[in-house]
Tab-separated table of C-alpha atoms in Angstrom:
chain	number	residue	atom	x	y	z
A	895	UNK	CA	-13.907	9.406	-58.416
A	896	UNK	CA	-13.841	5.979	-56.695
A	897	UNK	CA	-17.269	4.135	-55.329
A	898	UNK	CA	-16.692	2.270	-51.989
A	899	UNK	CA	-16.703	-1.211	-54.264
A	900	UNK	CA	-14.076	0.138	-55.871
A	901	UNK	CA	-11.924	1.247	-52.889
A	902	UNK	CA	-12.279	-2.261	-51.415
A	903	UNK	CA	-11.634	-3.969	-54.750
A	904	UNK	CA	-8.356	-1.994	-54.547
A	905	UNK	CA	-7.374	-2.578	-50.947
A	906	UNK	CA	-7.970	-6.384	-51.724
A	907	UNK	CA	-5.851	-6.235	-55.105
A	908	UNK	CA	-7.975	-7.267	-57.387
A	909	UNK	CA	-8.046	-6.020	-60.893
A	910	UNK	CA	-10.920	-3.815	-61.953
A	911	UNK	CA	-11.597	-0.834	-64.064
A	912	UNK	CA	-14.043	2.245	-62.653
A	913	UNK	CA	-16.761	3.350	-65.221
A	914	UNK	CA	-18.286	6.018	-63.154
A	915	UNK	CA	-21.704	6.238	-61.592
A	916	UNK	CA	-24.755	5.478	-64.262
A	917	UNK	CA	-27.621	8.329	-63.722
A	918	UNK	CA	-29.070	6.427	-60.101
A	919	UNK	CA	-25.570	6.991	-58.629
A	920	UNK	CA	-24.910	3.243	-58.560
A	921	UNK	CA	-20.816	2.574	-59.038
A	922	UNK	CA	-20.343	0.937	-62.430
A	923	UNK	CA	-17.116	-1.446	-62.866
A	924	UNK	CA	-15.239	-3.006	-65.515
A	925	UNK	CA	-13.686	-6.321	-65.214
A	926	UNK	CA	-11.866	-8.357	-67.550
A	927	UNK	CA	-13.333	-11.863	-68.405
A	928	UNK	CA	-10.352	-14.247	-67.116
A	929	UNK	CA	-10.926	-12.540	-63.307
A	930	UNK	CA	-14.938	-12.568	-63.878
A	931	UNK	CA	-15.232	-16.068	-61.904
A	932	UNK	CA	-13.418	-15.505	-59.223
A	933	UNK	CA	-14.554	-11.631	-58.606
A	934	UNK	CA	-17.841	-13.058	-58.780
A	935	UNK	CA	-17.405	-15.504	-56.331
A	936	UNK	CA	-15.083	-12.741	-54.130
A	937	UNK	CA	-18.677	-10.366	-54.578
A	938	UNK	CA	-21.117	-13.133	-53.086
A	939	UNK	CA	-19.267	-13.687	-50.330
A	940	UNK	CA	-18.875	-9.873	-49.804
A	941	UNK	CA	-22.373	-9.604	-49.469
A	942	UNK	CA	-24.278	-9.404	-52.969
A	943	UNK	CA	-26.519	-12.320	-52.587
A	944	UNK	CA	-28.808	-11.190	-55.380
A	945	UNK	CA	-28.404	-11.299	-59.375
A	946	UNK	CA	-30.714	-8.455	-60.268
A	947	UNK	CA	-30.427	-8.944	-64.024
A	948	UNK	CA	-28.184	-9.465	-66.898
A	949	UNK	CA	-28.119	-8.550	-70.556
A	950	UNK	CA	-25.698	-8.070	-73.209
A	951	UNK	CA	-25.436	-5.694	-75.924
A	952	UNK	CA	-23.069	-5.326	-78.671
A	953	UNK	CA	-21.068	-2.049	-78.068
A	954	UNK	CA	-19.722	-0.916	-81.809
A	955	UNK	CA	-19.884	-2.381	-85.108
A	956	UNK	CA	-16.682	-4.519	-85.032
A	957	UNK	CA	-16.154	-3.515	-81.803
A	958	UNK	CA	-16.682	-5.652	-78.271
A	959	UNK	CA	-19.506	-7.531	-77.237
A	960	UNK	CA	-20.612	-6.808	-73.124
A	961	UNK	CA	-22.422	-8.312	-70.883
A	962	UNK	CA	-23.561	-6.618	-67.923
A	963	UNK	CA	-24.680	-7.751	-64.194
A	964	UNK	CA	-26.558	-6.012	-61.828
A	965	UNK	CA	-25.440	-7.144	-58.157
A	966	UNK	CA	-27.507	-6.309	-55.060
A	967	UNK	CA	-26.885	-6.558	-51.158
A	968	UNK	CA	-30.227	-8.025	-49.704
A	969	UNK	CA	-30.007	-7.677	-46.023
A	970	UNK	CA	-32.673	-7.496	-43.101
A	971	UNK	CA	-33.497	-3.817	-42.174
A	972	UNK	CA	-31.987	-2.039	-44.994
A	973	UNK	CA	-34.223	-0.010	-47.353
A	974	UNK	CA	-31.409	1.766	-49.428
A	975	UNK	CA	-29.584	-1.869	-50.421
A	976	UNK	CA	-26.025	-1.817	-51.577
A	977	UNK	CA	-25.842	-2.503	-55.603
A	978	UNK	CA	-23.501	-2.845	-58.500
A	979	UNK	CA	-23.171	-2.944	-61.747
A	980	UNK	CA	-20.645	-5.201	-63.532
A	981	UNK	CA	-19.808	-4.946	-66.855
A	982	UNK	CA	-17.527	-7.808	-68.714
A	983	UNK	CA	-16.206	-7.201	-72.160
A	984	UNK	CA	-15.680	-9.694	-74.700
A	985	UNK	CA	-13.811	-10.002	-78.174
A	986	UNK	CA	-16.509	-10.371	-81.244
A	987	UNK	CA	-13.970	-13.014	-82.899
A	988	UNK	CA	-13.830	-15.287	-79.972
A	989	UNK	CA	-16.838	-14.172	-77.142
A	990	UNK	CA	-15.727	-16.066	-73.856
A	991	UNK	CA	-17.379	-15.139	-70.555
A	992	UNK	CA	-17.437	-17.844	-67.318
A	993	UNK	CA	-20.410	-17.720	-66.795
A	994	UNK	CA	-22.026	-17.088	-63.352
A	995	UNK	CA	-24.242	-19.947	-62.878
A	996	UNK	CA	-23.164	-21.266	-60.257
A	997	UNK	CA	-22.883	-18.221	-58.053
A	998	UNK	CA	-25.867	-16.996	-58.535
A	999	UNK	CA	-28.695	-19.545	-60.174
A	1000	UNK	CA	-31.401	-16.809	-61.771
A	1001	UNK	CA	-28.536	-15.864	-64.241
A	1002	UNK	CA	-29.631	-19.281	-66.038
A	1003	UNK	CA	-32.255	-18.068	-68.458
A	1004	UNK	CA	-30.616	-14.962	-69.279
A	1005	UNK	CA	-27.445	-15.792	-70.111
A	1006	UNK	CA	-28.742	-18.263	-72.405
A	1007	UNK	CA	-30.903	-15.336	-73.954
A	1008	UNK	CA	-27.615	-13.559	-74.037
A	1009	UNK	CA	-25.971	-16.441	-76.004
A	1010	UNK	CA	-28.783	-16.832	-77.912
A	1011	UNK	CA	-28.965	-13.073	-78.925
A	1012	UNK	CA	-25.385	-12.253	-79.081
A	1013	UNK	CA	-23.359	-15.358	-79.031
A	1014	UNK	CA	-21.188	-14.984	-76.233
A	1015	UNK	CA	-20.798	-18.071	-75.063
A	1016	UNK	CA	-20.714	-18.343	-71.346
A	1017	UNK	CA	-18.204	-21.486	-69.555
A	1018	UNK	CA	-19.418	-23.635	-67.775
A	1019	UNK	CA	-23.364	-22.563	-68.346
A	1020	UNK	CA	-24.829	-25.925	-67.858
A	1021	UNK	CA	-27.516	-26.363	-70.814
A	1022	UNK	CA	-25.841	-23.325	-72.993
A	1023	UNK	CA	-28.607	-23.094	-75.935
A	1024	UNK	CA	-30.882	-20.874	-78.143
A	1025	UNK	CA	-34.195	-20.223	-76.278
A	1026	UNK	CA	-35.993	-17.304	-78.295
A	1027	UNK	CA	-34.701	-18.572	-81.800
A	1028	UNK	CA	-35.470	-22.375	-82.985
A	1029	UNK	CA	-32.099	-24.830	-82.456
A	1030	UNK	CA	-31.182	-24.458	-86.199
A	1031	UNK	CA	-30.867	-20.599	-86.465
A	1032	UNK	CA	-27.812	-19.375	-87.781
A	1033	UNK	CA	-26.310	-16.155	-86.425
A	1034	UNK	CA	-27.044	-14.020	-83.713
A	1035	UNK	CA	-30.080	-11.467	-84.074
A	1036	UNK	CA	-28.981	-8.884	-81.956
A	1037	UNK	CA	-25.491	-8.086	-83.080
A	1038	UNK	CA	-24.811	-4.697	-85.538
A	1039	UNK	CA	-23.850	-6.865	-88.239
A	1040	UNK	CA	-26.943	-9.277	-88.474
A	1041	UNK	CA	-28.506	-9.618	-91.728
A	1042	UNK	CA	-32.166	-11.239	-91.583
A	1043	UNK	CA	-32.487	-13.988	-93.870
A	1044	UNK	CA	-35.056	-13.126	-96.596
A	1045	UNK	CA	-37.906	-15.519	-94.920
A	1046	UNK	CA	-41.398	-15.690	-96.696
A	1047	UNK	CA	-43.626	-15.846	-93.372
A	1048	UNK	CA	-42.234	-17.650	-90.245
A	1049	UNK	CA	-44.673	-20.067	-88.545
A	1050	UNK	CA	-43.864	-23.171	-86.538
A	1051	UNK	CA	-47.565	-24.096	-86.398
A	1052	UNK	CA	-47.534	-27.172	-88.790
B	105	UNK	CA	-24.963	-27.728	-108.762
B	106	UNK	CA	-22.760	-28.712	-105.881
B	107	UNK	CA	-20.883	-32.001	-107.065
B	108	UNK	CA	-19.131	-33.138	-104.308
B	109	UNK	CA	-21.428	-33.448	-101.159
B	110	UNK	CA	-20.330	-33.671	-97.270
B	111	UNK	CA	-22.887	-34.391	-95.713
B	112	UNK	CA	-24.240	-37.725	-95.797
B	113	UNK	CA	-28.512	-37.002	-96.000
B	114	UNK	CA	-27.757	-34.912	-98.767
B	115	UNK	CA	-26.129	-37.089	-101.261
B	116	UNK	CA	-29.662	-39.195	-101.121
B	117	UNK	CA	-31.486	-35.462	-100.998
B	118	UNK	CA	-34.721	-36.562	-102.552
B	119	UNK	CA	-37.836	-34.275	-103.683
B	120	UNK	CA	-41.028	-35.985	-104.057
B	121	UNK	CA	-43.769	-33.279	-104.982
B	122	UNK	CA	-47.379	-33.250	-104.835
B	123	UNK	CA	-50.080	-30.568	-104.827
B	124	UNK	CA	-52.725	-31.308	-102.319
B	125	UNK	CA	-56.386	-30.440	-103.429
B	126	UNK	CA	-59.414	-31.953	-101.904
B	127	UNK	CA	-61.441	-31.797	-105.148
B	128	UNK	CA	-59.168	-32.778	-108.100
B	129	UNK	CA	-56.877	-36.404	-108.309
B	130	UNK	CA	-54.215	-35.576	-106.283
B	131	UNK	CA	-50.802	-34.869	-108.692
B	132	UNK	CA	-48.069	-37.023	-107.774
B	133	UNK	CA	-45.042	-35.403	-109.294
B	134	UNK	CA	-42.112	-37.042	-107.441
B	135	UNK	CA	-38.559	-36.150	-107.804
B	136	UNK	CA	-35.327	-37.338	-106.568
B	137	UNK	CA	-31.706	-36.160	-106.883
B	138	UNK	CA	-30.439	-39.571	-105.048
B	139	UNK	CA	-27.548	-40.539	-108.170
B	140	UNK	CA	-28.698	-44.382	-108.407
B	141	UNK	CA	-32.307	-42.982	-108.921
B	142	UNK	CA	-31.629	-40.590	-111.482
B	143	UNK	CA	-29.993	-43.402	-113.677
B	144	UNK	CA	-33.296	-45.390	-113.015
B	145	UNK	CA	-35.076	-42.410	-114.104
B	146	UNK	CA	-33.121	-41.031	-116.989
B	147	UNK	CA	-34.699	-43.311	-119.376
B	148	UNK	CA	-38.115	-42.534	-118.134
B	149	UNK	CA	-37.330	-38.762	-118.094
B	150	UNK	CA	-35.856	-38.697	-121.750
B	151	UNK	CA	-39.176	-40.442	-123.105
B	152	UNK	CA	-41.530	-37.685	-121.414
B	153	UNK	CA	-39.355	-34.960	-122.454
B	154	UNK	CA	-39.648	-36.249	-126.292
B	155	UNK	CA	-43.045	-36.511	-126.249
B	156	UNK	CA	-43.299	-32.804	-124.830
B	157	UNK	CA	-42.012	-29.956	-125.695
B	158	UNK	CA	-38.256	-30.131	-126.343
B	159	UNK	CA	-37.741	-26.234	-125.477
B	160	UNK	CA	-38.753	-25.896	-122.121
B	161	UNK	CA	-37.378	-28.365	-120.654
B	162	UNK	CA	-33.927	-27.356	-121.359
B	163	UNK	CA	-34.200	-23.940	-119.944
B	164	UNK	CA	-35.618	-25.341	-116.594
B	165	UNK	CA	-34.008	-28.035	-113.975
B	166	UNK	CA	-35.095	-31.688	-115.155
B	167	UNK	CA	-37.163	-32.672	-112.291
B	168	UNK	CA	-36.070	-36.385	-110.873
B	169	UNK	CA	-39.592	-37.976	-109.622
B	170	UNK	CA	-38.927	-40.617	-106.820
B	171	UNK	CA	-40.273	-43.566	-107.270
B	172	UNK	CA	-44.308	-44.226	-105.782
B	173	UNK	CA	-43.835	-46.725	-102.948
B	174	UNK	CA	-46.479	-49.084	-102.025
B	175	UNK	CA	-47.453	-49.771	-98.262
B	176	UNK	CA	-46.716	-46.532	-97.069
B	177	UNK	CA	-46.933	-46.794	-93.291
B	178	UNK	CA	-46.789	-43.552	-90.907
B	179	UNK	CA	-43.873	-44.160	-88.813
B	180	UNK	CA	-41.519	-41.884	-86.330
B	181	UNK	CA	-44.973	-39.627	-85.343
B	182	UNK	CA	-45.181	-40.630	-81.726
B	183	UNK	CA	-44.282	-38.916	-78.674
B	184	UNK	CA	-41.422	-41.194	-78.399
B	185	UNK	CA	-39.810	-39.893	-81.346
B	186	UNK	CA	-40.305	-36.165	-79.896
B	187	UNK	CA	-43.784	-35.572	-81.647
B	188	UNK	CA	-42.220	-32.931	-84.458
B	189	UNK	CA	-40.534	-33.124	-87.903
B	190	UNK	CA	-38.254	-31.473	-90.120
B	191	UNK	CA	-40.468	-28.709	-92.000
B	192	UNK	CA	-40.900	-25.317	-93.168
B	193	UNK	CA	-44.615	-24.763	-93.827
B	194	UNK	CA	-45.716	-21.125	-94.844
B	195	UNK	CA	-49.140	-20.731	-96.308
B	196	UNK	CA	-48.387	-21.791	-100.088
B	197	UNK	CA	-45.130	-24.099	-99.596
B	198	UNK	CA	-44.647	-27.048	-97.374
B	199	UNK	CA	-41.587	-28.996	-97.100
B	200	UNK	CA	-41.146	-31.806	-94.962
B	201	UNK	CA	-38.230	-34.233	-94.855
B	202	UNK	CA	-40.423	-37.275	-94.860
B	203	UNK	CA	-41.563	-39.446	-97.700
B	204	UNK	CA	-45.973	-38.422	-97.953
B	205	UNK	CA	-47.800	-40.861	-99.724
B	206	UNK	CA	-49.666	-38.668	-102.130
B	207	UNK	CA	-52.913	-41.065	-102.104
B	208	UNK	CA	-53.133	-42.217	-98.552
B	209	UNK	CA	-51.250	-39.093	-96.939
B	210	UNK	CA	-48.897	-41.496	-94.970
B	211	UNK	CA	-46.114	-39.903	-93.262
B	212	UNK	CA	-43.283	-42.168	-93.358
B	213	UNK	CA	-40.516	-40.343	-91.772
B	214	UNK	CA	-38.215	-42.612	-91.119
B	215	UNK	CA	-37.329	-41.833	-94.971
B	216	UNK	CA	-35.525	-38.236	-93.891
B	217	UNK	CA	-33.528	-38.487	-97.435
B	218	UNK	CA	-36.601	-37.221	-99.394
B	219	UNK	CA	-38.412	-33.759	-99.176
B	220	UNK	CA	-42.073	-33.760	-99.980
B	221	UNK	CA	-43.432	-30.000	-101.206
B	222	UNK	CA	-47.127	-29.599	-100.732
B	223	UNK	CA	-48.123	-26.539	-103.120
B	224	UNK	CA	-50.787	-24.316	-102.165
B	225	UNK	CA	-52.634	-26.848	-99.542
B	226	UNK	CA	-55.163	-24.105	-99.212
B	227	UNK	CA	-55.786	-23.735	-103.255
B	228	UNK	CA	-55.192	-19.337	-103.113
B	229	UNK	CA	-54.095	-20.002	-106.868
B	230	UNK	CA	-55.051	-21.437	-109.770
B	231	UNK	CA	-52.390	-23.644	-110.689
B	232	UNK	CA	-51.985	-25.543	-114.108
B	233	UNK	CA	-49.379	-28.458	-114.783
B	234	UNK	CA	-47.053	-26.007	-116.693
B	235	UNK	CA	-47.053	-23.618	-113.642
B	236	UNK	CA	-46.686	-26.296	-111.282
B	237	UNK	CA	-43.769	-28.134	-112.922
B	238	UNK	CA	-42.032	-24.994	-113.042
B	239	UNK	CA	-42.628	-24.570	-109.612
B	240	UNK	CA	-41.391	-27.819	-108.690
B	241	UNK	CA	-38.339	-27.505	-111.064
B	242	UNK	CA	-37.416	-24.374	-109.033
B	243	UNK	CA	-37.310	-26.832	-105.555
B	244	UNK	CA	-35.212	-29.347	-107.416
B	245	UNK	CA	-32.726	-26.518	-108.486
B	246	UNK	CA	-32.962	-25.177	-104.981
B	247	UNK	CA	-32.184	-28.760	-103.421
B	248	UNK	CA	-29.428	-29.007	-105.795
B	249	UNK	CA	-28.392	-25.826	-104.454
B	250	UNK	CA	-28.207	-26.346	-100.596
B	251	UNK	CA	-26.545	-29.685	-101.421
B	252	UNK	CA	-24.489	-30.330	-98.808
B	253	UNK	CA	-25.851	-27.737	-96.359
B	254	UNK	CA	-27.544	-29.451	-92.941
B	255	UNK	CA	-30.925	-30.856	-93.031
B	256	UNK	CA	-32.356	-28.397	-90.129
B	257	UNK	CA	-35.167	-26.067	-90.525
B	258	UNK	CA	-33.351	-23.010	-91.019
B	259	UNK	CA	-32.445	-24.756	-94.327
B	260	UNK	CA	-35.667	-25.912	-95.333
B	261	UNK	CA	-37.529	-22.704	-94.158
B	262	UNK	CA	-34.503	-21.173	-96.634
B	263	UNK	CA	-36.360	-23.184	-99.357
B	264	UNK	CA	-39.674	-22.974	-98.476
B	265	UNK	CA	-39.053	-19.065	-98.740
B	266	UNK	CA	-37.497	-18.868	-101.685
B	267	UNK	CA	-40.244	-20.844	-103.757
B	268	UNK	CA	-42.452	-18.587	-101.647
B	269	UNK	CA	-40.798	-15.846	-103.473
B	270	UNK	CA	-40.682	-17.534	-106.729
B	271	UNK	CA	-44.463	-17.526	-106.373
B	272	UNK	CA	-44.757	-14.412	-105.940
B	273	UNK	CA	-42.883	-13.719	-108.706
B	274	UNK	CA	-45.375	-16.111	-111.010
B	275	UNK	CA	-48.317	-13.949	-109.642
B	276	UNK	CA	-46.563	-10.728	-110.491
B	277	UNK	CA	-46.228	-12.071	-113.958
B	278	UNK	CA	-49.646	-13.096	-114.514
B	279	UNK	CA	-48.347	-16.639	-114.752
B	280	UNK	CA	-50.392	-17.759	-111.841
B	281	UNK	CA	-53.977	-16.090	-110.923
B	282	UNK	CA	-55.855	-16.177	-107.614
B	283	UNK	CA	-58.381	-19.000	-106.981
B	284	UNK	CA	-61.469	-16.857	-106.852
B	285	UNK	CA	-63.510	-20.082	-105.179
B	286	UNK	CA	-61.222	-20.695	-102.528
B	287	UNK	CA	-62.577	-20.882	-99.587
B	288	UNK	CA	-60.357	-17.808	-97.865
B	289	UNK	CA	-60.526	-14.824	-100.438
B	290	UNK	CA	-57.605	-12.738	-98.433
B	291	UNK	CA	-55.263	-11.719	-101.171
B	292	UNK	CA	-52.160	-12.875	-98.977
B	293	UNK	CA	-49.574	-11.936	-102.032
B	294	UNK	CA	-51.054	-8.783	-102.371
B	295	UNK	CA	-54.486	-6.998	-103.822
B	296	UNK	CA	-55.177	-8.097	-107.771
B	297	UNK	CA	-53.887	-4.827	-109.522
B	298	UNK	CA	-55.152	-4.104	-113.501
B	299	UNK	CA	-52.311	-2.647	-115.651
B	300	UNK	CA	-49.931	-3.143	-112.630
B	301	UNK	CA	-46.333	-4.524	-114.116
B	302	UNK	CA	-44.039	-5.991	-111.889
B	303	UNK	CA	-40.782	-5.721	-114.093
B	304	UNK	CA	-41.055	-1.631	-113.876
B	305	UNK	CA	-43.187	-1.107	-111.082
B	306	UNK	CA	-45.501	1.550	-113.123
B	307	UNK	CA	-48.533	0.831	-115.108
B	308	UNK	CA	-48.283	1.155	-119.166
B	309	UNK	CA	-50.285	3.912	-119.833
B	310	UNK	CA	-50.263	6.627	-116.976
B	311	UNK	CA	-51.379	6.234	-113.466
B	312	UNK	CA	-51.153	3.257	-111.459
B	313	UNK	CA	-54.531	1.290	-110.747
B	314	UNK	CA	-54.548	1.960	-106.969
B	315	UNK	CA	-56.738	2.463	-104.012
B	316	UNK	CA	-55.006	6.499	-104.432
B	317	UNK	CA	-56.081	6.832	-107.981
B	318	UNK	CA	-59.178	5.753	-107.335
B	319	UNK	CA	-59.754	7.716	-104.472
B	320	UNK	CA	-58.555	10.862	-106.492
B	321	UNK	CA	-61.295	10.314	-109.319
B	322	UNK	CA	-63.711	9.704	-106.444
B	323	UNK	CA	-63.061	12.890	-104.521
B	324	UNK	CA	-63.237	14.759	-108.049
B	325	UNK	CA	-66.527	13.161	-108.302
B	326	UNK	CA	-67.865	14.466	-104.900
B	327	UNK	CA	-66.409	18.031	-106.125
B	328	UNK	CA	-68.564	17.850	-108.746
B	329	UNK	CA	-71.696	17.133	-106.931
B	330	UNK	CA	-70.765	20.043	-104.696
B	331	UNK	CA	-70.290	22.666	-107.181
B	332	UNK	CA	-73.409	21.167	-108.956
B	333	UNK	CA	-75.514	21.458	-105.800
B	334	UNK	CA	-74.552	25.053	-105.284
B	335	UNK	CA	-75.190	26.292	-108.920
B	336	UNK	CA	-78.670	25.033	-107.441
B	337	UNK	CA	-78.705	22.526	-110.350
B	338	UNK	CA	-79.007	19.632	-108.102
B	339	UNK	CA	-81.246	19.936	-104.553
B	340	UNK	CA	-80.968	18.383	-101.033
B	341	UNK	CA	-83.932	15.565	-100.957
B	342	UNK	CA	-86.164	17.120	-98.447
B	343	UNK	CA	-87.201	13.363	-98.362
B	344	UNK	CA	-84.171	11.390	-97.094
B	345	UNK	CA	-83.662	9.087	-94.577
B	346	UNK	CA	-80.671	11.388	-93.354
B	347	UNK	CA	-81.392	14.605	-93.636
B	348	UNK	CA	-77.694	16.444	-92.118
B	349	UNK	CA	-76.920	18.246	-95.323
B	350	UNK	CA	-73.090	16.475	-95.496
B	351	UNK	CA	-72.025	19.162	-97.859
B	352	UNK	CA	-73.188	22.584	-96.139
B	353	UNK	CA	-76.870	23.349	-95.063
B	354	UNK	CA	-78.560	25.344	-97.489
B	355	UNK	CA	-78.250	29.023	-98.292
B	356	UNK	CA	-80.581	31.190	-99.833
B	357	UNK	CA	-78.648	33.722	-102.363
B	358	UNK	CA	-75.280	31.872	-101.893
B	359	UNK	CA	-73.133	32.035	-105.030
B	360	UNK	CA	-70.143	30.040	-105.220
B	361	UNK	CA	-69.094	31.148	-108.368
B	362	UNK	CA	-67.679	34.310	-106.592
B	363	UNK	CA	-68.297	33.204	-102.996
B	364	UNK	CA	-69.858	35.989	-101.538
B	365	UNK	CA	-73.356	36.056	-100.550
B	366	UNK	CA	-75.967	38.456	-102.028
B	367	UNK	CA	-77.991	40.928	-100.621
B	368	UNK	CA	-80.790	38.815	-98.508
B	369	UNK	CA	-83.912	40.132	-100.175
């Protein structure tokens, strides 16, 4: 079963792996990180002007970190808008995503919550830093194998 | 602990140690772990430690006092500077990577090689000098252990958690009791417990001294009353100021020995 991004990722050549429909019927694609930019930039210029969201989860325990984009096609006088969902899988050992910053400007803040989270570190992100957890922290909160340090009490207030 | 150091702040990692209290002399137990200081010190530290007690000094980490400094002046507290410094400050333990003079409370931070612990700002505890050195010996043994690690705040709030910890740990052992003048009564480590043992986690002799044991005895109490009040020993005061009958209205020829009711005459 092939969605119509899909097709015309295929008629154009360009690398991509289907991962079905999620539950609203919206096409769900895999693509590798090394063809992420340039897909990207091949996507706005099809038409999706609009970064919905992003997030990141860690997939297994030892297994691949993902981060995943939700693409829309704003237009005048549509009320059923084109979307997408992108999802870009990275090695635990050595996360590596380009980052999409400069396609699409909203995805500043949550890549770097992505980053901060999960430590996938995102190219070319301009200001690539914590922003939940203070500059020291070591590790990354949201991954399977995160062990809280043993604080007392956390407070920043003095 | 760690002999051979990286990073450059730590080599001259310094503890100076105070406890703050508004109504006795403020303590000035300073420490260091900076290597020309400790030779400074050594004599200083052998002549105190003969005129104590031998014994329990060996068993816990010598504590290396920096040296009091005169003309303390707050510096590096501005704006300019980023208005923040290097601490982890939880309600009992606060570390700061600045030199504090203990008597004027000047916050010289250009002086980042030196961490100042402020114990119990808030007085929760009733701290002696044999509680407190031990207290402090248990920073300098922690300094000596992240030798070497960065100065940031995850590191210090490392610290600052385990003497946190270590307090606990005091209070659990009846080393340390709770300031019953302080001025918030809140119990933050934890309700005082009679009979509770920390090393076994069960009282000596039987049930725990809880809010549930207590509560059982209670509700054995009301029991009582109840069967009391229907063996018509005790009555309902006709005369209260709440007069709902909280443990069933009364019955005329209601047994409850056998709980049925007798012929109504």
């Amino acid at each position: 079963m092939q969605g119509r991004l899909s097709a015309w990722l295929v008629k154009h050549g360009l690398i991509h792996r289907s991962l079905g429909f999620d539950y609203q019927g919206i096409e769900t694609l895999q693509i590798k990180p090394k063809d992420w930019h340039s897909i990207a930039v091949i996507l706005y210029v099809y038409g999706y002007n609009y970064l919905r969201s992003q997030c990141a989860y860690d997939v297994a325990p030892g297994g691949l970190l993902a981060s995943v984009y939700h693409l829309t096609r704003i237009e005048y006088g549509v009320d059923q808008p084109e979307e997408v969902c992108i999802k870009v899988f990275a090695s635990r050992r050595n996360p590596r995503i380009p980052s999409v910053f400069w396609v699409w400007k909203s995805v500043d803040f949550q890549e770097r919550e992505s980053y901060d989270m999960l430590g996938i570190s995102y190219d070319n992100h301009p200001r690539l830093k914590r922003i939940l957890m203070p500059e020291s922290w070591i590790g990354w909160p949201l991954r399977k194998d995160y062990i809280a340090p043993n604080f007392y009490e956390i407070q920043d207030a003095h | 602990m760690a002999a051979t150091s990286t990073y450059m702040a730590s080599t001259n990692f310094s503890v100076l140690g105070w406890r703050g209290s508004k109504r006795e002399l403020r303590k000035t137990s300073v420490f260091s772990v900076s290597y020309q200081q400790a030779e400074v010190e050594e004599q200083v530290k052998t002549k105190e430690a003969t005129q104590e007690k031998d014994t329990k000094q060996q068993e816990t980490t010598p504590l290396r006092p920096v040296e009091p400094q005169v003309n303390v002046k707050s510096k590096n507290m501005g704006r300019e500077y980023g208005g923040q410094w290097l601490s982890s400050a939880t309600r009992h333990v606060r570390i700061y990577a600045a030199y504090i003079d203990p008597e004027t409370c000047e916050f010289d931070q250009t002086q980042m090689d030196k961490l100042t612990l402020i114990l119990d700002p808030t007085d929760e505890f009733v701290w002696t000098d044999e509680t407190c050195n031990k207290v402090y010996s248990y920073f300098q043994e922690l300094v000596d252990h992240y030798e070497g690690a960065p100065l940031t705040e995850y590191t210090l709030r490392l610290i600052g958690s385990d003497i946190e910890h270590y307090i606990r740990k005091l209070l659990y052992e009846d080393e340390i009791q709770y300031n019953m003048n302080a001025r918030m009564l809140n119990f933050s480590m934890g309700k005082p417990r009679i009979g509770f043992n920390y090393n076994d986690g069960a009282s000596e002799d039987g049930a725990p001294l809880t809010e549930y044991t207590i509560r059982l005895i209670g509700s054995d109490i009301e029991h009582c009353i109840r069967k009391l009040l229907y063996e018509d020993e005790i009555q309902y005061n006709m005369n209260a100021r709440m007069l709902n009958f909280s443990m069933g209205k009364p019955r005329i020829g209601f047994n409850y020995n056998d709980g049925s009711i007798e012929d109504l005459q």
